[in-house]
């Protein structure tokens, strides 16, 4: 037996081979197994006798096995060492057919008439498992930070990005692999002004939080919360920058504050009305009685006047001369006005969905435009007919369940507001109101866009507040838009919002909920 | 002479209405609470028309009208309220009170109220 002869030459060699910690397998030039040590037996699950003389392909994974003959042939023909003298990761196959990762290093053996190869095989199963676990852990961590709906960016002390999450990459419209290695401010220029604070936080290892930072980003304004957390365990210094876009939240909060204000006024109005109407009644009726009891039409008046020696005719002349009659008329008129304000406030703070009927919004718009064009008011100095109306309607249906008269009131108030605003801008030579109607998931949206003077942020924030007016005393009650807001939000569960840029005009957006398909 | 009973806890309201109606030649009595009104009717006051404030300290106007009606079904009612959202209840509708019998404060011209009182007295 050739193999026995060769490997039995020196028992010391056999002893070494049998006791190394890795699997040792020798093959002859045809690839037949000549030597199979105990570790190899354990690793592959074959007894030595089972594999002796069999081709080494028996132990290789199918892919590798298929080409093994070629590898040996190529080497013998070309002398290209390829794997010989080095090693690489391949896959082995156990007796039970399972495939497992190994590190194989191959050496050539030429002794006397024997020419073959010796392979040392290290089991990589555990190492691969560990690598896999590590990779899983990394993927898991990345998944976690990617699932956080904030922009998260890891930076070193120089402000170079070392890591970032999905939201951060999406913000820049980049692939998640692209950002690493770039300067933070290059990808997030709006952080330029915050860079001092960021590096301070990292250097001093002291977290920094800044809330509601307003950003001007081109035409749109955003509000962000910024937090910088220093990383204490990192090699060298570093930190995590977290950015949350809170624009929407801030806007909703503003709306809620406003709604709350409205609600309290609405609640107050009902109780107040009763309390005010009583004294108003007293004033109104006292005036009426005063006038009546000063006249000589009533016999009782004449009788009492006579008893006390009063000349009623002289009395009336005196009242006219000294303006007393006018004072009384003034009181009556003022009472009427006060009563009207109470009625208006109440009419629109009342709740209820009494007469909700599906109505085409565009028809309501037309009714109101017709009304408005006849509402030329010299005192208010605007003429609706001077304004160009552009209609931009694109909806599958503009039928909306609403209280038609109330929504007409809303549209009229919003349109009058736009017309009055534009009248206050004499430089605008072609005042235009664009009416844009659109579908929006569960809403029907109407935008009323004017090219008037616009308004400041301060005015915009107070716009829907009851009694807030920018007009001179006596020109407006300050209730028009508050009433519109009430009707839309309280009665119709819709939304009324305003956007404006001073000098550019204003946009009122009305959203009414679609309750069903028509 | 027609007898009118004004029920209101605001003395100046009652006294103004009373003054006007008296000048119109009507005989007027005043009560400042529901209890006061009920006592007057119980003790023999004959009332043709009652002008009822709908918010009284001891009882709401709804209940007061019903209580008075039980005492004397001949009494006709005019309602006087400071709440602009007030609507006539079915119970009051059942005893013949109609929307035209409702007066909201402040009454701008008491001549209409006087005319209503006369109409009710005349059985209209």
XYZ file of C-alpha atoms in Angstrom:
642
model
C 0.000 0.000 0.000
C 1.577 3.146 -1.218
C -0.037 5.549 1.266
C 0.820 3.427 4.255
C 4.333 3.243 3.059
C 4.716 6.948 2.608
C 3.126 8.158 5.848
C 4.694 5.410 7.939
C 8.182 6.565 7.067
C 8.547 8.428 10.295
C 6.335 7.805 13.325
C 7.265 11.285 14.601
C 5.588 12.870 11.597
C 2.483 10.776 12.243
C 2.526 11.791 15.881
C 2.675 15.497 14.987
C -0.086 15.197 12.398
C -2.329 13.323 14.811
C -1.930 15.947 17.512
C -2.284 19.306 15.759
C -5.406 21.283 16.657
C -6.584 21.684 13.051
C -7.693 19.090 10.571
C -4.854 17.809 8.383
C -5.593 16.009 5.129
C -3.065 14.890 2.550
C -3.907 13.921 -1.020
C -1.901 12.573 -3.869
C -1.581 14.283 -7.232
C -4.854 12.691 -8.400
C -6.680 14.101 -5.407
C -7.046 10.871 -3.501
C -6.926 11.081 0.247
C -3.726 9.735 1.760
C -3.975 11.076 5.260
C -6.906 12.041 7.494
C -6.078 13.050 11.047
C -8.351 12.726 14.138
C -9.442 16.370 14.037
C -10.444 15.853 10.389
C -12.433 12.808 11.475
C -14.281 14.872 14.072
C -14.789 17.804 11.746
C -16.118 15.915 8.728
C -17.745 13.033 10.607
C -15.909 10.316 8.666
C -13.655 7.678 10.135
C -10.220 7.677 8.544
C -10.783 4.245 6.891
C -13.954 5.516 5.210
C -12.216 8.237 3.230
C -8.819 6.708 2.528
C -8.263 6.481 -1.221
C -11.427 8.471 -1.958
C -11.179 11.707 -3.903
C -10.975 14.837 -1.822
C -14.098 16.096 -3.610
C -16.006 14.026 -1.134
C -15.240 16.635 1.524
C -15.830 19.775 -0.480
C -19.064 21.713 -0.853
C -20.738 20.928 -4.220
C -19.682 24.214 -5.888
C -16.083 23.798 -4.973
C -16.058 20.062 -5.482
C -17.126 20.396 -9.086
C -13.975 22.296 -9.953
C -11.448 20.599 -7.731
C -10.033 18.316 -10.412
C -9.491 21.347 -12.645
C -7.648 23.184 -9.879
C -5.160 20.373 -9.436
C -4.778 19.828 -13.171
C -4.205 23.524 -13.760
C -1.559 23.696 -11.111
C 0.259 20.645 -12.364
C 0.205 21.981 -15.923
C 0.938 25.634 -15.384
C 2.771 25.725 -12.091
C 0.523 28.637 -11.137
C 0.438 28.282 -7.349
C -3.026 29.847 -6.909
C -4.124 28.576 -3.516
C -0.881 26.648 -2.923
C 1.241 28.122 -0.163
C -1.527 30.411 0.948
C -5.026 29.873 2.175
C -8.577 31.001 1.775
C -12.092 30.589 3.018
C -14.028 27.801 1.343
C -16.803 25.470 2.369
C -16.474 21.852 3.494
C -19.054 19.108 3.452
C -19.646 16.743 6.337
C -20.635 13.093 6.031
C -24.213 14.082 6.834
C -24.181 16.465 3.893
C -24.113 19.695 5.857
C -21.913 22.414 4.470
C -19.770 24.512 6.799
C -17.198 27.310 6.473
C -13.514 26.442 6.693
C -10.211 28.157 6.262
C -8.088 26.014 3.995
C -4.342 26.398 3.529
C -2.638 24.090 1.067
C 0.990 23.116 0.780
C 2.728 20.966 -1.773
C 4.587 17.846 -0.698
C 7.289 16.262 -2.787
C 9.121 13.465 -1.038
C 11.044 10.866 -2.995
C 8.605 9.337 -5.510
C 5.544 10.881 -3.744
C 3.982 14.055 -5.087
C 0.909 15.384 -3.361
C -0.652 18.148 -1.353
C -1.313 18.710 2.299
C -4.256 20.758 3.519
C -4.689 22.293 6.902
C -8.302 23.027 7.656
C -9.584 25.369 10.346
C -13.264 25.293 11.231
C -14.752 28.774 10.782
C -18.265 27.871 11.983
C -17.995 29.672 15.310
C -16.193 32.631 13.853
C -18.820 32.953 11.149
C -21.567 32.698 13.753
C -19.924 35.467 15.747
C -19.534 37.617 12.640
C -23.156 37.022 11.804
C -24.251 37.983 15.311
C -22.149 41.100 15.120
C -23.608 41.990 11.762
C -27.104 41.314 13.052
C -26.456 43.514 16.038
C -25.196 46.294 13.802
C -28.138 45.962 11.457
C -30.461 45.926 14.426
C -28.917 49.075 15.851
C -29.097 50.754 12.480
C -32.742 49.667 12.189
C -33.416 51.198 15.578
C -31.872 54.522 14.745
C -33.498 54.441 11.312
C -36.897 53.868 12.869
C -36.601 56.982 15.030
C -38.486 59.679 13.171
C -35.842 62.289 13.852
C -32.794 63.337 11.947
C -29.912 61.676 13.830
C -26.349 62.447 12.834
C -23.226 61.217 14.609
C -20.301 63.615 14.305
C -16.724 63.696 15.473
C -15.212 66.705 17.192
C -14.360 68.288 13.859
C -17.998 68.136 12.816
C -17.459 65.349 10.299
C -20.337 62.914 9.950
C -19.459 59.477 11.273
C -22.924 57.998 11.102
C -26.432 59.067 10.185
C -29.858 57.577 10.012
C -32.459 57.087 7.360
C -34.310 60.334 8.165
C -31.103 62.310 7.944
C -30.258 60.832 4.552
C -33.827 61.331 3.346
C -33.686 64.975 4.387
C -30.761 65.415 2.017
C -32.252 63.074 -0.550
C -29.076 60.989 -0.381
C -28.247 57.343 0.029
C -27.515 56.403 3.612
C -23.968 55.348 2.638
C -23.094 58.697 1.081
C -23.086 61.052 4.030
C -20.371 59.540 6.187
C -17.120 61.504 6.034
C -18.773 64.767 4.971
C -18.869 67.916 7.112
C -22.147 68.327 9.016
C -22.744 71.894 7.850
C -22.183 70.961 4.239
C -25.180 68.611 4.341
C -27.183 70.662 6.854
C -26.293 74.287 6.105
C -28.999 75.546 8.450
C -26.864 74.304 11.359
C -24.125 76.790 10.530
C -25.315 79.195 13.218
C -25.542 76.369 15.736
C -22.074 74.982 15.080
C -20.551 76.784 18.069
C -23.084 75.229 20.410
C -22.656 71.805 18.857
C -18.887 71.708 19.248
C -19.162 73.203 22.720
C -21.540 70.401 23.729
C -19.166 67.761 22.393
C -16.035 69.317 23.889
C -17.548 69.917 27.311
C -19.483 66.644 27.222
C -22.593 68.514 28.135
C -25.863 67.944 26.256
C -27.506 70.953 24.626
C -31.164 71.341 23.733
C -32.597 74.204 21.720
C -36.295 74.290 21.018
C -38.290 75.939 18.284
C -35.507 77.348 16.201
C -37.048 79.148 13.248
C -35.380 78.420 9.932
C -35.766 80.215 6.674
C -35.205 77.658 3.980
C -35.812 79.279 0.641
C -39.435 80.320 0.518
C -40.714 78.072 3.294
C -40.148 78.615 6.952
C -39.645 75.711 9.296
C -39.283 75.281 12.996
C -36.909 72.703 14.451
C -35.934 71.334 17.825
C -32.200 70.699 18.068
C -30.427 68.495 20.593
C -26.754 67.577 20.837
C -25.756 64.609 22.975
C -22.045 64.074 23.558
C -20.885 60.461 23.231
C -18.867 59.657 26.309
C -17.764 56.155 25.410
C -16.593 56.957 21.917
C -12.907 56.899 21.108
C -11.902 60.518 20.929
C -14.704 63.042 21.166
C -17.955 62.885 19.322
C -21.625 63.460 19.626
C -25.059 62.845 18.220
C -27.044 65.690 16.705
C -30.780 65.218 16.749
C -33.083 67.416 14.707
C -36.864 67.286 14.844
C -39.005 69.206 12.421
C -41.736 70.605 14.658
C -43.235 72.994 12.097
C -46.517 71.102 11.980
C -46.700 70.654 15.743
C -46.062 74.327 16.405
C -48.717 75.224 13.869
C -51.249 72.875 15.483
C -50.418 74.237 18.908
C -50.968 77.763 17.691
C -54.293 76.684 16.266
C -55.269 75.007 19.511
C -54.427 78.053 21.555
C -56.530 80.047 19.161
C -59.399 77.573 19.276
C -59.294 77.567 23.040
C -59.520 81.336 23.057
C -62.498 81.120 20.739
C -64.195 78.462 22.795
C -63.884 80.463 25.970
C -65.301 83.485 24.223
C -68.071 81.319 22.778
C -68.872 79.912 26.195
C -68.742 83.337 27.744
C -70.922 84.825 25.055
C -73.956 82.725 25.945
C -73.831 83.618 29.630
C -72.839 87.188 28.926
C -75.661 87.783 26.488
C -78.312 87.225 29.116
C -76.553 89.428 31.614
C -76.116 92.207 29.076
C -79.565 91.999 27.526
C -81.264 92.667 30.857
C -79.603 96.026 31.500
C -79.948 96.862 27.803
C -83.662 96.249 28.168
C -83.825 98.554 31.135
C -82.053 101.327 29.227
C -84.162 100.886 26.079
C -87.434 100.801 27.939
C -86.502 103.628 30.285
C -85.791 105.794 27.265
C -89.106 104.906 25.704
C -90.959 105.649 28.937
C -89.037 108.914 29.396
C -90.068 110.149 25.960
C -93.634 109.054 26.429
C -94.105 110.536 29.851
C -92.769 113.878 28.645
C -95.396 114.124 25.925
C -98.761 115.775 26.504
C -100.636 113.089 24.531
C -101.272 111.090 27.655
C -103.968 112.498 30.009
C -102.135 111.260 33.081
C -99.052 113.300 32.085
C -101.114 116.459 31.791
C -102.836 115.756 35.079
C -99.594 115.219 37.058
C -97.847 118.148 35.361
C -100.753 120.344 36.304
C -100.625 119.151 39.907
C -96.961 120.050 40.252
C -97.278 123.283 38.280
C -95.228 122.183 35.250
C -95.817 123.469 31.717
C -95.230 120.411 29.544
C -94.905 122.490 26.372
C -92.184 124.618 27.965
C -90.557 121.455 29.225
C -90.372 119.991 25.708
C -88.971 123.210 24.279
C -86.360 123.223 27.038
C -85.400 119.667 26.196
C -84.934 120.518 22.552
C -82.970 123.706 23.313
C -80.594 121.920 25.671
C -80.241 118.813 23.489
C -81.838 116.498 26.046
C -83.991 114.783 23.399
C -80.843 114.054 21.429
C -79.209 112.547 24.475
C -82.132 110.191 24.874
C -82.050 109.290 21.168
C -78.301 108.642 21.542
C -78.942 106.262 24.405
C -81.503 104.390 22.350
C -79.160 104.103 19.393
C -76.258 102.941 21.558
C -78.517 100.312 23.099
C -79.413 99.039 19.646
C -75.744 98.761 18.736
C -74.807 96.922 21.882
C -77.703 94.527 21.382
C -76.555 93.858 17.815
C -73.034 92.947 18.929
C -74.400 90.527 21.496
C -76.665 88.933 18.919
C -73.831 88.561 16.403
C -71.497 87.024 18.928
C -74.101 84.570 19.979
C -75.372 83.642 16.605
C -71.987 82.290 15.676
C -70.936 80.694 18.887
C -73.969 78.469 18.956
C -73.362 74.900 18.017
C -75.482 72.412 16.183
C -75.733 70.841 12.808
C -79.329 71.761 12.259
C -79.538 72.093 8.524
C -76.581 70.348 6.954
C -77.362 69.736 3.326
C -75.071 68.593 0.514
C -74.427 71.777 -1.429
C -72.059 72.547 -4.311
C -69.462 74.866 -2.815
C -68.915 76.619 -6.153
C -72.573 77.705 -6.133
C -72.189 79.240 -2.693
C -69.113 81.033 -3.990
C -71.102 82.479 -6.886
C -73.936 83.615 -4.611
C -71.476 85.373 -2.371
C -69.576 86.966 -5.245
C -72.888 88.347 -6.468
C -73.719 89.636 -3.001
C -70.285 91.152 -2.558
C -70.386 92.979 -5.870
C -73.503 94.792 -4.652
C -71.915 95.634 -1.345
C -70.123 98.748 -2.503
C -69.429 100.630 0.664
C -68.279 104.211 0.324
C -67.289 104.401 3.944
C -65.067 101.345 3.656
C -63.699 102.651 0.385
C -63.638 99.459 -1.612
C -65.451 98.356 -4.693
C -65.694 94.655 -5.209
C -66.406 95.123 -8.918
C -62.874 96.475 -9.451
C -61.446 93.127 -8.413
C -60.681 90.454 -10.999
C -61.929 87.065 -9.901
C -60.093 84.012 -11.195
C -61.636 80.613 -10.734
C -59.363 77.593 -10.677
C -61.591 74.625 -9.944
C -60.358 71.066 -10.197
C -62.410 68.602 -8.166
C -64.220 65.402 -8.921
C -67.148 66.880 -6.983
C -67.597 70.055 -4.983
C -70.688 68.813 -3.152
C -70.181 69.304 0.537
C -72.440 68.782 3.495
C -72.801 72.156 5.166
C -75.126 74.804 6.455
C -75.279 76.852 3.281
C -76.150 80.204 4.865
C -73.384 79.885 7.421
C -70.782 78.982 4.803
C -71.970 81.906 2.681
C -71.327 84.080 5.719
C -67.802 82.635 5.957
C -67.076 83.231 2.290
C -68.509 86.738 2.429
C -66.414 87.639 5.461
C -63.241 86.226 3.934
C -63.863 87.899 0.555
C -64.751 91.239 2.145
C -61.612 91.038 4.210
C -59.574 90.429 1.050
C -61.311 93.284 -0.795
C -60.775 95.691 2.092
C -57.140 94.652 2.402
C -56.566 95.268 -1.297
C -58.270 98.638 -1.118
C -55.621 99.524 1.437
C -52.909 98.895 -1.145
C -53.189 101.727 -3.708
C -50.107 100.513 -5.584
C -51.882 97.368 -6.648
C -53.252 98.284 -10.054
C -54.871 94.970 -10.867
C -56.358 93.574 -7.666
C -57.095 89.895 -8.196
C -58.658 87.211 -6.062
C -57.970 83.638 -7.105
C -60.417 81.004 -5.944
C -58.902 77.546 -6.040
C -60.988 74.469 -5.374
C -59.330 71.093 -4.832
C -59.946 67.597 -3.462
C -57.824 66.604 -0.529
C -58.308 63.135 0.964
C -61.079 63.693 3.498
C -61.459 67.407 2.782
C -62.788 69.727 0.151
C -60.336 72.612 0.034
C -61.037 76.167 -1.082
C -58.218 78.665 -1.278
C -58.932 82.368 -1.463
C -55.762 84.050 -2.663
C -55.441 87.814 -2.949
C -52.580 89.955 -4.189
C -53.154 92.630 -1.580
C -50.653 94.027 0.864
C -50.436 90.870 2.993
C -50.017 91.071 6.721
C -47.374 90.814 9.379
C -46.940 87.661 11.450
C -48.358 89.496 14.442
C -51.572 90.406 12.644
C -51.761 86.895 11.189
C -51.576 85.320 14.644
C -54.396 87.452 15.979
C -56.505 87.473 12.846
C -59.246 85.147 14.067
C -59.393 86.645 17.520
C -62.751 88.215 18.319
C -62.678 92.022 18.373
C -59.252 92.115 16.784
C -59.320 94.611 13.963
C -56.796 96.668 12.052
C -59.520 99.037 10.868
C -60.270 102.409 12.446
C -62.834 102.552 15.261
C -66.351 102.181 13.956
C -65.261 100.593 10.660
C -65.402 96.977 11.747
C -66.492 95.043 14.769
C -63.500 92.702 14.621
C -65.953 89.854 14.543
C -66.093 89.009 10.841
C -63.188 86.582 10.651
C -63.736 85.328 14.206
C -67.253 84.444 13.188
C -65.953 82.754 10.029
C -63.511 80.781 12.138
C -66.262 79.703 14.488
C -68.570 78.565 11.738
C -65.858 76.553 10.048
C -64.191 74.944 13.056
C -67.026 74.652 15.544
C -70.085 74.117 13.419
C -68.549 72.331 10.466
C -65.506 70.678 12.050
C -63.442 72.104 9.251
C -60.324 74.218 9.202
C -59.681 77.810 8.358
C -56.078 78.858 7.999
C -54.231 81.841 6.693
C -50.825 82.294 5.155
C -49.403 85.633 4.221
C -46.247 87.345 3.153
C -46.199 91.101 3.651
C -46.231 92.795 0.268
C -47.207 89.604 -1.548
C -50.793 88.993 -0.523
C -52.632 86.504 1.608
C -54.086 83.059 1.218
C -57.056 81.825 3.215
C -57.509 78.065 3.104
C -60.903 76.654 3.966
C -61.224 72.909 4.454
C -64.593 71.270 4.916
C -64.806 67.595 5.826
C -66.260 65.189 3.334
C -68.487 62.925 5.372
C -69.500 60.603 2.601
C -69.202 60.003 -1.089
C -71.723 61.823 -3.203
C -109.991 96.262 33.145
C -107.513 93.697 31.935
C -105.134 92.497 34.574
C -101.482 91.923 33.603
C -98.977 90.215 35.877
C -95.294 90.916 35.189
C -92.900 88.343 36.673
C -89.271 89.431 36.658
C -86.552 89.559 39.298
C -85.134 92.723 37.702
C -87.155 95.421 39.365
C -86.299 98.046 36.754
C -87.555 95.776 33.977
C -90.891 95.174 35.695
C -91.287 98.811 36.576
C -90.593 99.969 33.003
C -92.977 97.442 31.474
C -95.567 98.305 34.100
C -95.208 102.039 33.443
C -95.708 101.583 29.734
C -98.649 99.216 30.029
C -100.307 101.434 32.640
C -99.949 104.366 30.295
C -101.737 102.161 27.791
C -104.594 101.909 30.226
C -103.895 98.397 31.447
C -104.003 97.317 35.071
C -100.653 95.836 36.071
C -99.341 93.847 39.007
C -95.717 92.836 39.540
C -94.084 89.745 41.078
C -90.344 89.422 41.593
C -90.200 85.616 41.725
C -92.152 82.560 40.612
C -93.154 81.899 44.189
C -94.388 85.462 44.551
C -96.468 85.103 41.383
C -97.964 81.767 42.455
C -98.878 83.171 45.860
C -100.632 86.125 44.270
C -102.707 83.868 42.062
C -103.447 81.500 44.958
C -104.620 84.382 47.117
C -107.178 85.450 44.554
C -105.435 87.686 42.040
C -107.255 87.372 38.742
C -104.714 87.518 35.926
C -105.540 87.560 32.234
C -102.033 87.886 30.837
C -98.738 87.029 32.511
C -95.443 88.392 31.135
C -92.903 85.863 32.347
C -89.149 86.282 32.578
C -87.608 82.936 31.687
C -84.754 83.028 34.174
C -85.894 83.519 37.727
C -83.990 82.941 40.945
C -86.287 80.262 42.352
C -87.643 78.439 39.317
C -87.155 78.656 35.590
C -89.809 80.415 33.555
C -90.895 77.170 31.897
C -91.854 75.580 35.192
C -93.360 78.810 36.513
C -95.703 79.086 33.502
C -96.787 75.470 33.897
C -97.366 75.936 37.623
C -99.435 79.068 37.019
C -101.345 77.311 34.261
C -102.249 74.509 36.673
C -103.557 77.077 39.139
C -105.530 78.957 36.526
C -105.801 77.546 32.986
C -107.313 80.853 31.812
C -104.042 82.754 32.139
C -102.354 83.554 28.823
C -98.598 83.994 28.654
C -96.037 86.216 26.983
C -92.428 85.108 27.450
C -89.661 87.624 28.051
C -86.078 86.379 27.880
C -82.542 87.709 27.756
C -81.213 84.491 26.165
C -81.172 84.927 22.404
C -80.990 81.150 21.897
C -84.098 80.390 23.927
C -86.670 78.222 22.168
C -90.195 77.487 23.372
C -90.394 74.038 24.951
C -93.009 71.465 23.848
C -94.628 71.699 27.292
C -95.260 75.405 26.837
C -96.373 74.803 23.260
C -98.940 72.408 24.707
C -100.512 75.172 26.801
C -100.860 77.390 23.759
C -97.677 79.458 23.831
C -96.617 80.249 20.282
C -93.422 81.772 18.822
C -95.200 85.139 18.459
C -95.590 85.158 22.231
C -91.853 85.232 22.719
C -90.159 88.598 23.340
C -86.423 88.863 23.455
C -84.700 91.424 25.612
C -84.032 94.208 24.957
C -87.524 95.061 23.641
C -86.946 98.007 21.348
C -90.561 99.164 21.190
C -93.001 98.210 23.903
C -95.938 99.179 21.656
C -95.797 95.678 20.129
C -95.811 94.092 23.556
C -98.820 96.203 24.509
C -100.569 95.111 21.315
C -99.880 91.456 22.147
C -101.313 91.918 25.630
C -104.474 93.423 24.171
C -104.789 90.633 21.626
C -104.509 87.970 24.305
C -107.011 89.779 26.507
C -109.402 89.851 23.586
C -109.031 86.081 23.335
C -107.020 86.134 20.127
